[in-house]
Coordinates of C-alpha atoms in Angstrom, one line a residue:
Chain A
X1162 CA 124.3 118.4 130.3
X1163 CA 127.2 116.1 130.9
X1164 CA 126.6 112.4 129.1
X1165 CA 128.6 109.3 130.8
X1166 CA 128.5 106.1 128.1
X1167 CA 129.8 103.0 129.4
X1168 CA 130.4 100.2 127.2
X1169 CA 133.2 97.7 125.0
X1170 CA 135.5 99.3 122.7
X1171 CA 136.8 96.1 120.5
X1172 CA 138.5 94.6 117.1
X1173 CA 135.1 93.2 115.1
X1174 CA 136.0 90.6 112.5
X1175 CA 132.8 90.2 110.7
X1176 CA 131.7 88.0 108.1
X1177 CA 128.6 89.0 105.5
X1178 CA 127.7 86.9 102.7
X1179 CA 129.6 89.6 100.2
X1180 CA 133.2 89.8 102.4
X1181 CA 135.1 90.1 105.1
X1182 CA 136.6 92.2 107.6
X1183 CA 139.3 91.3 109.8
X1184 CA 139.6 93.1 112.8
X1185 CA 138.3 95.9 112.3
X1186 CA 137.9 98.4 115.2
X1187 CA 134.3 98.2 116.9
X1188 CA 132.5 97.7 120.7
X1189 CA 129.1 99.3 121.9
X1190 CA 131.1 102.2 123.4
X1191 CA 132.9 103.3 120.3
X1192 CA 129.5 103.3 118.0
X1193 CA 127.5 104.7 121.1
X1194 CA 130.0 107.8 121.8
X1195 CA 130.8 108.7 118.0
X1196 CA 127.0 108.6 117.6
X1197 CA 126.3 110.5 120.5
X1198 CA 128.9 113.2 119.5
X1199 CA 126.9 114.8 116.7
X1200 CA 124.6 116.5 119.4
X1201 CA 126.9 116.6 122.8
X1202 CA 130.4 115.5 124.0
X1203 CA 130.1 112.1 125.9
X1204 CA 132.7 111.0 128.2
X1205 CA 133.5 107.1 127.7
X1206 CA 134.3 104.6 130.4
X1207 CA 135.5 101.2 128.5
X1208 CA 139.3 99.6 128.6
X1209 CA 141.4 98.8 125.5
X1210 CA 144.6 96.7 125.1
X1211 CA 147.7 98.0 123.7
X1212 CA 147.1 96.9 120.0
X1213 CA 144.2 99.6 119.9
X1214 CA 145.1 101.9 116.8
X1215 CA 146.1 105.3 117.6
X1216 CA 143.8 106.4 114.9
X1217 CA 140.9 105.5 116.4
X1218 CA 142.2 107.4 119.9
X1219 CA 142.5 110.4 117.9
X1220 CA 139.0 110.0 116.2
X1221 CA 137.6 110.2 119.7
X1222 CA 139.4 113.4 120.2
X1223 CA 138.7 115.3 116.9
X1224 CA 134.9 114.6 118.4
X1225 CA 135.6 116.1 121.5
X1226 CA 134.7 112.9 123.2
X1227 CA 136.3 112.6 126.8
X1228 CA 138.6 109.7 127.1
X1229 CA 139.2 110.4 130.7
X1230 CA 137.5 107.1 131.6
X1231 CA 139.3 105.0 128.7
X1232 CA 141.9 102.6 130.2
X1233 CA 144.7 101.5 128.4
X1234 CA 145.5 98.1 129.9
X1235 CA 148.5 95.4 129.4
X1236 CA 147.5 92.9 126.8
X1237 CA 145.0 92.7 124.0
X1238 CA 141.7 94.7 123.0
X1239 CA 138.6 92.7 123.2
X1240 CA 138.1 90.9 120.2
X1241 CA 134.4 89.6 118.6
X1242 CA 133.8 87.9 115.7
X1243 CA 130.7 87.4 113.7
X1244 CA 128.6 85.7 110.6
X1245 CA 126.1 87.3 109.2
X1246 CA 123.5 85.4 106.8
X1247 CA 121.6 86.8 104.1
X1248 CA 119.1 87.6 106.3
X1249 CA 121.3 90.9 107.9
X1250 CA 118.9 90.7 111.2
X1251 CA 120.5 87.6 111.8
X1252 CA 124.0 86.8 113.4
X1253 CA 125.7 84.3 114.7
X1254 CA 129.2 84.6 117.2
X1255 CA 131.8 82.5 116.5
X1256 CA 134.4 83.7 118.3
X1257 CA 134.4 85.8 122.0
X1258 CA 137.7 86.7 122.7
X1259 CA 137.3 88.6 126.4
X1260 CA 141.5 89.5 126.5
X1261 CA 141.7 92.9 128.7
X1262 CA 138.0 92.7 129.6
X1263 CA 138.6 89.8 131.4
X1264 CA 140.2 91.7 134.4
X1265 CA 138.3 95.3 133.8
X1266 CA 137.8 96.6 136.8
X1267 CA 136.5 100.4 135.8
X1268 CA 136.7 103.1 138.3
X1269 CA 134.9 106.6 137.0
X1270 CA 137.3 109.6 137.1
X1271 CA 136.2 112.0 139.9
X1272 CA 134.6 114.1 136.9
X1273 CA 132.2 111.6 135.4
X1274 CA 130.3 110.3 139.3
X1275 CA 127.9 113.3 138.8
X1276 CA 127.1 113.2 135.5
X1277 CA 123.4 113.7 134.4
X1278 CA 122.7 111.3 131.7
X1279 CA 124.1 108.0 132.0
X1280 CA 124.1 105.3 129.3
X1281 CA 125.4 101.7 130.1
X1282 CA 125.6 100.2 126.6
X1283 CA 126.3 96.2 126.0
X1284 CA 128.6 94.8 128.4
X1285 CA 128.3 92.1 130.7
X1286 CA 125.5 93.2 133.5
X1287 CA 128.1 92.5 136.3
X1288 CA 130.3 95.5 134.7
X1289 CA 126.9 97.7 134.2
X1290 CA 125.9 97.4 138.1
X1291 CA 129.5 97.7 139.0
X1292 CA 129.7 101.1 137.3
X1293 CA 126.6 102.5 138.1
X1294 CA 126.6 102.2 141.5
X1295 CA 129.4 105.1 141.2
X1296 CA 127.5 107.5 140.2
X1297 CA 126.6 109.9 142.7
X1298 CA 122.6 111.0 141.4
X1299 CA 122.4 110.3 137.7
X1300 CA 119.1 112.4 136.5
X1301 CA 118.3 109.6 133.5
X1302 CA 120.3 106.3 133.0
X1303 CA 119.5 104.5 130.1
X1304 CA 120.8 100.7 129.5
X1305 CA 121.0 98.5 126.4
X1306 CA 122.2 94.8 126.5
X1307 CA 122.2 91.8 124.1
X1308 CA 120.1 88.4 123.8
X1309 CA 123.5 86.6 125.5
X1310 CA 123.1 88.5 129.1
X1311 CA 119.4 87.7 128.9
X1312 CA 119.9 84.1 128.8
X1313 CA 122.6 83.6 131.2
X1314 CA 122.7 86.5 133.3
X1315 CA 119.2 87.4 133.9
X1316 CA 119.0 88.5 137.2
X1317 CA 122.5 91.2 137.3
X1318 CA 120.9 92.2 134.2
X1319 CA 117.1 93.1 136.0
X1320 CA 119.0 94.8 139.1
X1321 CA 120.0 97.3 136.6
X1322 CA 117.2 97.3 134.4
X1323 CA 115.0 98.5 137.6
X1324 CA 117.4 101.3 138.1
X1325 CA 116.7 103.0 134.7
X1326 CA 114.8 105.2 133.4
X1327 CA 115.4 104.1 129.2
X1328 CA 115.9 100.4 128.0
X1329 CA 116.6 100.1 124.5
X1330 CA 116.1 96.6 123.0
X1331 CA 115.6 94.6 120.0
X1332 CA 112.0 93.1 119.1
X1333 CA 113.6 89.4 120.0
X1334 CA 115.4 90.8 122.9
X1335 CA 112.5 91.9 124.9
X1336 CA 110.5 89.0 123.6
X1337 CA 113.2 86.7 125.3
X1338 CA 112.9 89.3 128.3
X1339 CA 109.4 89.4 128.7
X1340 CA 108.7 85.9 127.5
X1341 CA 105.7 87.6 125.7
X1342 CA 105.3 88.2 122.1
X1343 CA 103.1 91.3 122.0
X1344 CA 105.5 94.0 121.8
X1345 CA 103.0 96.3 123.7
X1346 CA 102.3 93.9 126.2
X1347 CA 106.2 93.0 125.9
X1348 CA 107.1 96.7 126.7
X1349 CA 104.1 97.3 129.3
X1350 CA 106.1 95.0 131.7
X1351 CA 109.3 96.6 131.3
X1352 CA 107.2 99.6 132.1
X1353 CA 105.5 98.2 135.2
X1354 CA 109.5 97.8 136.6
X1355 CA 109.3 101.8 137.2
X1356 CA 111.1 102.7 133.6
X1357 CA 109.6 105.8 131.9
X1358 CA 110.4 104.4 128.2
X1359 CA 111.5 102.0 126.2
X1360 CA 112.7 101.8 122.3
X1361 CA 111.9 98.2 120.5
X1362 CA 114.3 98.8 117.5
X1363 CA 112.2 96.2 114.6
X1364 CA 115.2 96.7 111.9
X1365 CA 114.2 97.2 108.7
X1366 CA 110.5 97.9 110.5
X1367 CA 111.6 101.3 111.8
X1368 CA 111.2 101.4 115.9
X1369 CA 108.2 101.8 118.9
X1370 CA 108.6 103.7 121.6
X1371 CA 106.5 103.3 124.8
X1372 CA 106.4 105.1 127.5
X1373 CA 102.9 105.7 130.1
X1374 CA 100.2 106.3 128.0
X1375 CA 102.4 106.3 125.4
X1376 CA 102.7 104.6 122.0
X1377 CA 105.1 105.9 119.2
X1378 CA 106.0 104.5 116.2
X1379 CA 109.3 105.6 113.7
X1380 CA 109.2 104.2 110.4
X1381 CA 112.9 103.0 109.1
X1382 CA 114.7 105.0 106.2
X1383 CA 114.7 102.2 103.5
X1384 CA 117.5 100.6 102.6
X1385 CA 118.2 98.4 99.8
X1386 CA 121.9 97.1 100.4
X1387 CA 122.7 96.3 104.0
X1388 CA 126.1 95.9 103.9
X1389 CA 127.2 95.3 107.6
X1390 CA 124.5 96.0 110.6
X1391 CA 127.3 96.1 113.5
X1392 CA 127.1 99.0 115.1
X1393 CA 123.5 100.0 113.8
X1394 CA 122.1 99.4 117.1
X1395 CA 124.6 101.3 119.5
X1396 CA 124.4 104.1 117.2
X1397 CA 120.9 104.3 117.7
X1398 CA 121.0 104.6 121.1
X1399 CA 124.0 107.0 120.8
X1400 CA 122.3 109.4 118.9
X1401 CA 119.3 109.1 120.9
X1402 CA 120.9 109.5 123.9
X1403 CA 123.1 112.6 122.5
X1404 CA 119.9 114.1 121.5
X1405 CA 118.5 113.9 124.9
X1406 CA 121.8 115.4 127.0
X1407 CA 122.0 117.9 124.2
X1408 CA 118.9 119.4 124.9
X1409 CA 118.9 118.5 128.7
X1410 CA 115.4 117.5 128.6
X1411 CA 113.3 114.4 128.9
X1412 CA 109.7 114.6 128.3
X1413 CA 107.7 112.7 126.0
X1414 CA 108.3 115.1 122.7
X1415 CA 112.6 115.6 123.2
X1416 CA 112.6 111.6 123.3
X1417 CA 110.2 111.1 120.6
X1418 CA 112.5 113.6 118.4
X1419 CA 115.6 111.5 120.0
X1420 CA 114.4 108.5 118.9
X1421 CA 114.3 109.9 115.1
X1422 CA 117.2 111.3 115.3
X1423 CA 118.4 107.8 117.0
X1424 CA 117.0 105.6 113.6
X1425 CA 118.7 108.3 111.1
X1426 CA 122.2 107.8 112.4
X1427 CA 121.7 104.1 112.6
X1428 CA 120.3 103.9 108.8
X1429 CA 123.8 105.2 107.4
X1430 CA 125.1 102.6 109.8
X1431 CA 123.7 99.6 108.5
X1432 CA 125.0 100.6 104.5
X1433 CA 128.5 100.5 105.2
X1434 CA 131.1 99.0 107.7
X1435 CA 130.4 101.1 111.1
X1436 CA 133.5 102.9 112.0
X1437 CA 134.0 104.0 108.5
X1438 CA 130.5 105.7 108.3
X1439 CA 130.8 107.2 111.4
X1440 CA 134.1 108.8 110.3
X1441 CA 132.4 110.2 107.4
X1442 CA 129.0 110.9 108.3
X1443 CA 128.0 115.2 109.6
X1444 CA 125.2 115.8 110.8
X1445 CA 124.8 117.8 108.0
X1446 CA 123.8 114.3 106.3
X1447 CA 121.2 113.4 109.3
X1448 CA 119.2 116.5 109.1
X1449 CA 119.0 116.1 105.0
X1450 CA 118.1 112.4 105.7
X1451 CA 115.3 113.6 107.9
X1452 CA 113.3 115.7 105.3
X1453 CA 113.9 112.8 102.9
X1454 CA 112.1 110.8 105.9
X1455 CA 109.5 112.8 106.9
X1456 CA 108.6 113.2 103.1
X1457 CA 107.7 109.5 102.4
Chain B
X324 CA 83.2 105.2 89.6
X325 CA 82.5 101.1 89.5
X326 CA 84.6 98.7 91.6
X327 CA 83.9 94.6 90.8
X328 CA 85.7 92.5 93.3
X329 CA 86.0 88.6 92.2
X330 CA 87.3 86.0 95.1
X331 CA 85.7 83.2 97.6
X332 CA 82.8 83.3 99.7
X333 CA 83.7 80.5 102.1
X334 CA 82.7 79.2 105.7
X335 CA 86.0 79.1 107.6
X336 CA 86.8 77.0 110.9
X337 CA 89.5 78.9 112.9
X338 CA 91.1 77.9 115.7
X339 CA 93.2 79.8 117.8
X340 CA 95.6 79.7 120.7
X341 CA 92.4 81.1 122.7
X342 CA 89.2 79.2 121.0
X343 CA 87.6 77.8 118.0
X344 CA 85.0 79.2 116.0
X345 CA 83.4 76.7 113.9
X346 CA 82.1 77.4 109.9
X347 CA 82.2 81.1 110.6
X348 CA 81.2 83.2 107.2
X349 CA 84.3 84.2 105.8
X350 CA 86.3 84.4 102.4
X351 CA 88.5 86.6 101.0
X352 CA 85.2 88.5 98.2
X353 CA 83.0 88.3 101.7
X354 CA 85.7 90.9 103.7
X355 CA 87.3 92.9 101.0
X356 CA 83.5 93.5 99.4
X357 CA 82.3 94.7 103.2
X358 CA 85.6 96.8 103.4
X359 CA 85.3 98.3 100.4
X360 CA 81.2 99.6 101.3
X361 CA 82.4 102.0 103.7
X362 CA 83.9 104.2 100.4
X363 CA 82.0 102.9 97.5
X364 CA 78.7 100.2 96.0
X365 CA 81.2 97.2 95.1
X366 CA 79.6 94.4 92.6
X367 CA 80.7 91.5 93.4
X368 CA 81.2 88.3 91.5
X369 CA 82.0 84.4 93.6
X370 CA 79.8 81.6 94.1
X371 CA 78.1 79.9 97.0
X372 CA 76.1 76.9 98.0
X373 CA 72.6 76.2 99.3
X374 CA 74.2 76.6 103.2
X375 CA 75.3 80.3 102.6
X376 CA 73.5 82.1 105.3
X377 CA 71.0 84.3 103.7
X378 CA 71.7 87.2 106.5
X379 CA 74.9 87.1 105.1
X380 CA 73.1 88.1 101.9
X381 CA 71.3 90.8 103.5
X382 CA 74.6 92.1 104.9
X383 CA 75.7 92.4 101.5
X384 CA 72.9 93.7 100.4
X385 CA 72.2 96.4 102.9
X386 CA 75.4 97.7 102.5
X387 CA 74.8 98.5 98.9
X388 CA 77.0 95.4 97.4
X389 CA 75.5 94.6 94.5
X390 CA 75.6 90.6 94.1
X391 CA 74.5 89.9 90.5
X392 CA 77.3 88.4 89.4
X393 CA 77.2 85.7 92.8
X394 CA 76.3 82.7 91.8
X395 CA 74.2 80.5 94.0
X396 CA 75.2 77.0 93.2
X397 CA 73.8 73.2 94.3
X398 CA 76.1 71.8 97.2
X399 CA 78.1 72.9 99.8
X400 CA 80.0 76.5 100.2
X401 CA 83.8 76.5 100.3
X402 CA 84.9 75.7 103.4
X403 CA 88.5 76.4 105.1
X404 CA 90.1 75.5 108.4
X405 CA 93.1 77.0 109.5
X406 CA 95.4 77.0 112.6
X407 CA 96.5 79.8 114.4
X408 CA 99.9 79.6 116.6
X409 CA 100.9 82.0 119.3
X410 CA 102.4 84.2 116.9
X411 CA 99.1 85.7 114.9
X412 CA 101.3 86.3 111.9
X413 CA 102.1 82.4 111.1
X414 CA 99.1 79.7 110.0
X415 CA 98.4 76.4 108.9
X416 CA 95.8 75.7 106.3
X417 CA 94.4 72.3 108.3
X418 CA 91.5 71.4 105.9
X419 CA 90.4 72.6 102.4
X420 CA 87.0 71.6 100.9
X421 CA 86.5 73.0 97.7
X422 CA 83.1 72.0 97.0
X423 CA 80.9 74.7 95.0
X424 CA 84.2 76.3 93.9
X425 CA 85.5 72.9 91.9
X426 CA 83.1 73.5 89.3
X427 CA 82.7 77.6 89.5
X428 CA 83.0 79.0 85.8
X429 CA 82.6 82.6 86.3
X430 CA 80.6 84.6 84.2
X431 CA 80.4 88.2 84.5
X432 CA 76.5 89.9 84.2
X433 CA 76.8 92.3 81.2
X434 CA 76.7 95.6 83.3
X435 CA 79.9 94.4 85.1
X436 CA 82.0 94.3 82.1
X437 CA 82.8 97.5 81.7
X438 CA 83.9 97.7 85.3
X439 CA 86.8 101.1 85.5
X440 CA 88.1 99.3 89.0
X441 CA 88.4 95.5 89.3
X442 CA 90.2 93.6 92.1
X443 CA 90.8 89.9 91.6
X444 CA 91.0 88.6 95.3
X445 CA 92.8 85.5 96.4
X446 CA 91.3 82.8 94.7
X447 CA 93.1 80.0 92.7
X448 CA 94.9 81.8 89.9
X449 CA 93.0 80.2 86.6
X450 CA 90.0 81.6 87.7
X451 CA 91.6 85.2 88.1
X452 CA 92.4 84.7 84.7
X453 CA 89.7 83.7 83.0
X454 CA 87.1 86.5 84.6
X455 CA 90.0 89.2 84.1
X456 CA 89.7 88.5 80.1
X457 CA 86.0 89.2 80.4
X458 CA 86.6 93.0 81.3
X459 CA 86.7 95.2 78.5
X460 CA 89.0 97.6 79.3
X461 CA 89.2 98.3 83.1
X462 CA 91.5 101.4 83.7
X463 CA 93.2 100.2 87.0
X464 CA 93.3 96.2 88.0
X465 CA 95.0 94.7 91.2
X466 CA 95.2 91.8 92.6
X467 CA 96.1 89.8 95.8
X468 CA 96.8 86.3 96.4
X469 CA 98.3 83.7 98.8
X470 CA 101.7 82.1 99.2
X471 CA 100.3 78.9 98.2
X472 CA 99.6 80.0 94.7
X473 CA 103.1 81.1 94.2
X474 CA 104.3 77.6 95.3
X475 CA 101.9 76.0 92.9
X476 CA 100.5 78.2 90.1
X477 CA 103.7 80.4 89.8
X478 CA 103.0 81.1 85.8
X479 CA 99.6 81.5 85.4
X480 CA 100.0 84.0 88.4
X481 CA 102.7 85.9 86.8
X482 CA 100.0 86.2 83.7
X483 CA 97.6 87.9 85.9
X484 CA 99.9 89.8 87.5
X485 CA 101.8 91.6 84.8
X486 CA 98.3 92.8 83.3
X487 CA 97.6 94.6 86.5
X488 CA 98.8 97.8 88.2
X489 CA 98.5 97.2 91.9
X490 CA 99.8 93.9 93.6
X491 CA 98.8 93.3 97.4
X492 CA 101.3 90.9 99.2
X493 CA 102.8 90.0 102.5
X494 CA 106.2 89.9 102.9
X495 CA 106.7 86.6 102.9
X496 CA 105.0 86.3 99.7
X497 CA 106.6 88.6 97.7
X498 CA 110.2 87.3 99.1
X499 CA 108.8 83.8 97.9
X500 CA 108.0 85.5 94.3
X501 CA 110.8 87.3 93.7
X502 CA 113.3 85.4 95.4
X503 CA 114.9 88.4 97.4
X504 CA 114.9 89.0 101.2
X505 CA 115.1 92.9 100.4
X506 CA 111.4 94.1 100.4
X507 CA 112.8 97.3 98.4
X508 CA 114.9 95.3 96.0
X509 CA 111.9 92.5 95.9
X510 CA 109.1 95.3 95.3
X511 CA 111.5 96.9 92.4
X512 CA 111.2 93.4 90.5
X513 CA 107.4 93.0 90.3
X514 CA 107.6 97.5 89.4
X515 CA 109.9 96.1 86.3
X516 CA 107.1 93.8 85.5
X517 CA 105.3 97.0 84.4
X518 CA 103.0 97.5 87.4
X519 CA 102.7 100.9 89.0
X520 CA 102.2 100.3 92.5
X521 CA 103.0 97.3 94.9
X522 CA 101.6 97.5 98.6
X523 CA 103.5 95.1 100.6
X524 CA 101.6 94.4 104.1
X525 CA 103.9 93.3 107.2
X526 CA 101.2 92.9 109.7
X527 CA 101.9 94.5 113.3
X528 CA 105.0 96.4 111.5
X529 CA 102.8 98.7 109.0
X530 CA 103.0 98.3 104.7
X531 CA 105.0 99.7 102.3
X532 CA 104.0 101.3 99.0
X533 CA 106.6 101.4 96.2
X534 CA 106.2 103.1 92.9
X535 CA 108.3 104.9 90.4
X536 CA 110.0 107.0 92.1
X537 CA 108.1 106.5 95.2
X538 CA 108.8 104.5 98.6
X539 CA 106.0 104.9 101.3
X540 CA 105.8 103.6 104.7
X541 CA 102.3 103.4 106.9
X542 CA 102.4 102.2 110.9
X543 CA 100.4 99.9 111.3
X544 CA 98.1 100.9 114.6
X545 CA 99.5 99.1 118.0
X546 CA 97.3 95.9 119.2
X547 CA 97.9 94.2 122.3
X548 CA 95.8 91.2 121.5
X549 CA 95.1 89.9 118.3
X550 CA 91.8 87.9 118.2
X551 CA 91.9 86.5 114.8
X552 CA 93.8 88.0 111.6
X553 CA 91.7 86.2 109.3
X554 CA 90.3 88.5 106.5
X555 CA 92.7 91.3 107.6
X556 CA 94.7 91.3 104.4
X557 CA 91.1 90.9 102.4
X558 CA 90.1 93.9 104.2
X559 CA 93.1 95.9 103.6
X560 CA 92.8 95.3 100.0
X561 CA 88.7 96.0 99.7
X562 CA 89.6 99.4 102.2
X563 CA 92.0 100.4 99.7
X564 CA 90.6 99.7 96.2
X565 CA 86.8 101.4 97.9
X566 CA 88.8 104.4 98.4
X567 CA 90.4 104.4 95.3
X568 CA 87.1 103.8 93.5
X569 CA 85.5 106.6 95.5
X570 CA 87.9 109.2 94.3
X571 CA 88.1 107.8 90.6
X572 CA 92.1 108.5 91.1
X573 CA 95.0 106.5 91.3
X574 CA 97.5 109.7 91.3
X575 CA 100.3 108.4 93.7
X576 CA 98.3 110.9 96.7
X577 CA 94.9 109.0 96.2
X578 CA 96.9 105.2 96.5
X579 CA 98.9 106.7 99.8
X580 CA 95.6 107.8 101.6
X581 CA 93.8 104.8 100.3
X582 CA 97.0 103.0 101.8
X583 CA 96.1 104.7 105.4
X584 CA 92.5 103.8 105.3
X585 CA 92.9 100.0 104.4
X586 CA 95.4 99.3 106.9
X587 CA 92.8 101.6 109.3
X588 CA 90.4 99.0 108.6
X589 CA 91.9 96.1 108.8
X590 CA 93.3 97.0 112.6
X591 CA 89.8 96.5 113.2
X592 CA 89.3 93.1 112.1
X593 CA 92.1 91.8 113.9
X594 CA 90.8 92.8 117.2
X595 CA 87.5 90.4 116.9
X596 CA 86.5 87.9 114.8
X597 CA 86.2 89.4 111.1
X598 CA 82.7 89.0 109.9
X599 CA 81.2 90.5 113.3
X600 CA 83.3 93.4 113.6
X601 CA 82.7 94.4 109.5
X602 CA 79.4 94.0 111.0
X603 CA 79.5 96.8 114.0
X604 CA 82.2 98.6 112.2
X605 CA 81.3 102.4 110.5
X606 CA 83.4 104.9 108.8
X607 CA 82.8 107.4 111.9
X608 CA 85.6 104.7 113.4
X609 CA 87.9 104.1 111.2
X610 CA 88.2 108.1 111.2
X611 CA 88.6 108.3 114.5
X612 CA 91.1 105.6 114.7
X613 CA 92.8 107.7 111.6
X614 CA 93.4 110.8 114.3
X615 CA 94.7 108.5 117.2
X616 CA 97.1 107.2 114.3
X617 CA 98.2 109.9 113.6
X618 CA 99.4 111.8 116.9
X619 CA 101.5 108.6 118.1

């Protein structure tokens, strides 16, 4: 069934304690729909300036992603830069530059308003309510969003929360959500809003899942070298999300298998920088990663 | 086949973000002896003063813990008081009064010597040392021990630990030992030492085995509220060596289920205050627990 993914498409400059990267293409949506294209063939909704390579425009196509919802606007792509330390679950944003975002006003195509399986990855909550509002009868919308929109945008970002049906968040993002440390207790709220699941990605701890009487826990594939983490956690909920639209269904065991599938694609992620794995990687290389996982 | 376990019988004062329990038994020989009784008849080798509770004795003693080599010395039991924050995982050490432990020079009762299994439980470092020259020729050794021994007995620890073949840590202490936020990488540098197996624990998030060759994750079983996590990491350790000394195996399958089962115990003991629930707990619950474990 037809899988809507909202989100940034950008130019990541990103700084890790072995190199950097300057302006390399990135944004929630590009991870989440390239992700999400190994099981289905997502239609994006995001806006990119005219300095957006080509390349990358192509790369969508090869994947049969829609680009019906991508607008090209005057001026320049959104542009994010960031320091990670040598601890790669931590990062720091030193620079925000907003550039075509600032004025995105998206509008779905007629095409996407009835899509089935809507995901609103990490943009400001004011885009996310703007854009889901517009679609007609959505059978599971999913949402992610980042520690920043939690802080200072609290309430946009609950309006939309309580319209889901999936929230994907970090261990601190739900913490700083929640204001509760247990991550069952932590998730049991989220749950007592009306959602049917949500995914705590932990990192290198692998992920939980909780849903009603629910409790499901995904180890992470080790990894030694974490070269660049961007990217790992829109990928996640790509490939979950793909998972779930490929196989139209969404009880308990199709998102429990989702949410491995989610953590595979996300662990090549996190060893190389994002856009270039993604390129690369066939699902081919998930499946063989998953016999490798279940085996330890 | 035999298992001697040498560490501190102690009277700890705990105090947590919901009460204090004042000079409750505890000590790391007193839970990882108890844990180790579900699987196997542990001797056990620490010393106490004239205030030790003698039902604590009888506990020992009724579950088949043979205590010849416990010393019953003039004075005062160890005593420890720690602080517990709102995050379970992070304590203070608030008061530490050595007492019969300043002047404890273990000696091990001839039957003990010969010992196949020995676990040297976190206790200063020296005294590892000089009871693990009185073994004869144990096949398998292990060891645990405590961030603050790293900080302060780095060497003598490192002599301990490179005659043994298991090493129990945290996470944080084996990133303060090996000086690498990795755990992979950090667990490869204590392998090269010429140990076989290194079980890192990382409380609500599971533990990781590594070996030669090998890389094994365990979830650790969901808790909403943790009570205390004193002893939880003693238990862990006495759950696993008891099952490894029940099988008379340390084949890499014997170390993973004996992995399972020690971190299936010590979910127990960090649901209640640790002496009472190794009190209530039997083996039918932990193997129950195992099932519930296993379907999530």
């Amino acid at each position: 069934m037809s899988l809507v993914i909202v989100g940034s498409l950008a130019f990541d400059t990103i700084e890790t304690p072995e190199e950097r990267k300057e302006k390399i293409v990135g944004g929630s949506c590009t991870y989440c729909s390239l992700a999400a294209s190994f099981f289905t063939t997502p239609k994006i909704v995001g806006v990119v300036g005219e300095d957006f390579p080509q390349e990358t425009i192509d790369l969508f196509k090869k994947r049969k992603i829609d680009i019906q919802g991508l607008e090209f606007a005057e001026g320049k792509t959104f542009h994010w830069e960031g320091l990670y330390g040598h601890d790669p679950n931590q990062r720091k944003t030193v620079k925000l530059e907003l550039n075509v975002f600032a004025d995105f006003k998206p509008q779905l195509p007629p095409d996407y308003k009835g899509a089935d399986y809507v995901f609103l990855a990490n943009i400001h909550p004011e885009l996310q309510e703007d854009i889901r509002v517009q679609f007609t009868n959505p059978e599971w919308m999913a949402m992610d969003t980042i520690a920043h929109w939690i802080e200072n945008n609290r309430e946009t970002l609950l309006q939309v929360l309580e319209k889901c049906n999936l929230f994907f968040c970090n261990d601190e993002e739900i913490k700083l959500l929640t204001d509760e440390v247990n991550l069952l207790k932590a998730g049991k709220k989220i749950l007592e809003m009306g959602l049917a699941y949500v995914v705590i990605k932990k990192g290198e701890h692998g992920a939980l899942m909780l849903g009603k009487d629910l409790v499901f826990g995904v180890l992470a594939h080790p990894c030694e070298e974490v070269v660049d983490p961007t990217g790992a956690g829109d990928s996640y909920a790509g490939g979950v999300m793909g998972y779930i639209a490929m196989t139209s269904s969404h009880s308990a065991q199709t998102i429990k298998k989702a949410v491995v599938y989610g953590g595979l694609v996300a662990s090549f992620l996190v060893e190389g920088f994002s856009l270039e794995t993604l390129k690369n990687l066939t699902l081919d290389n998930v499946e063989k990663r998953k016999n490798i996982f279940r085996s330890y």
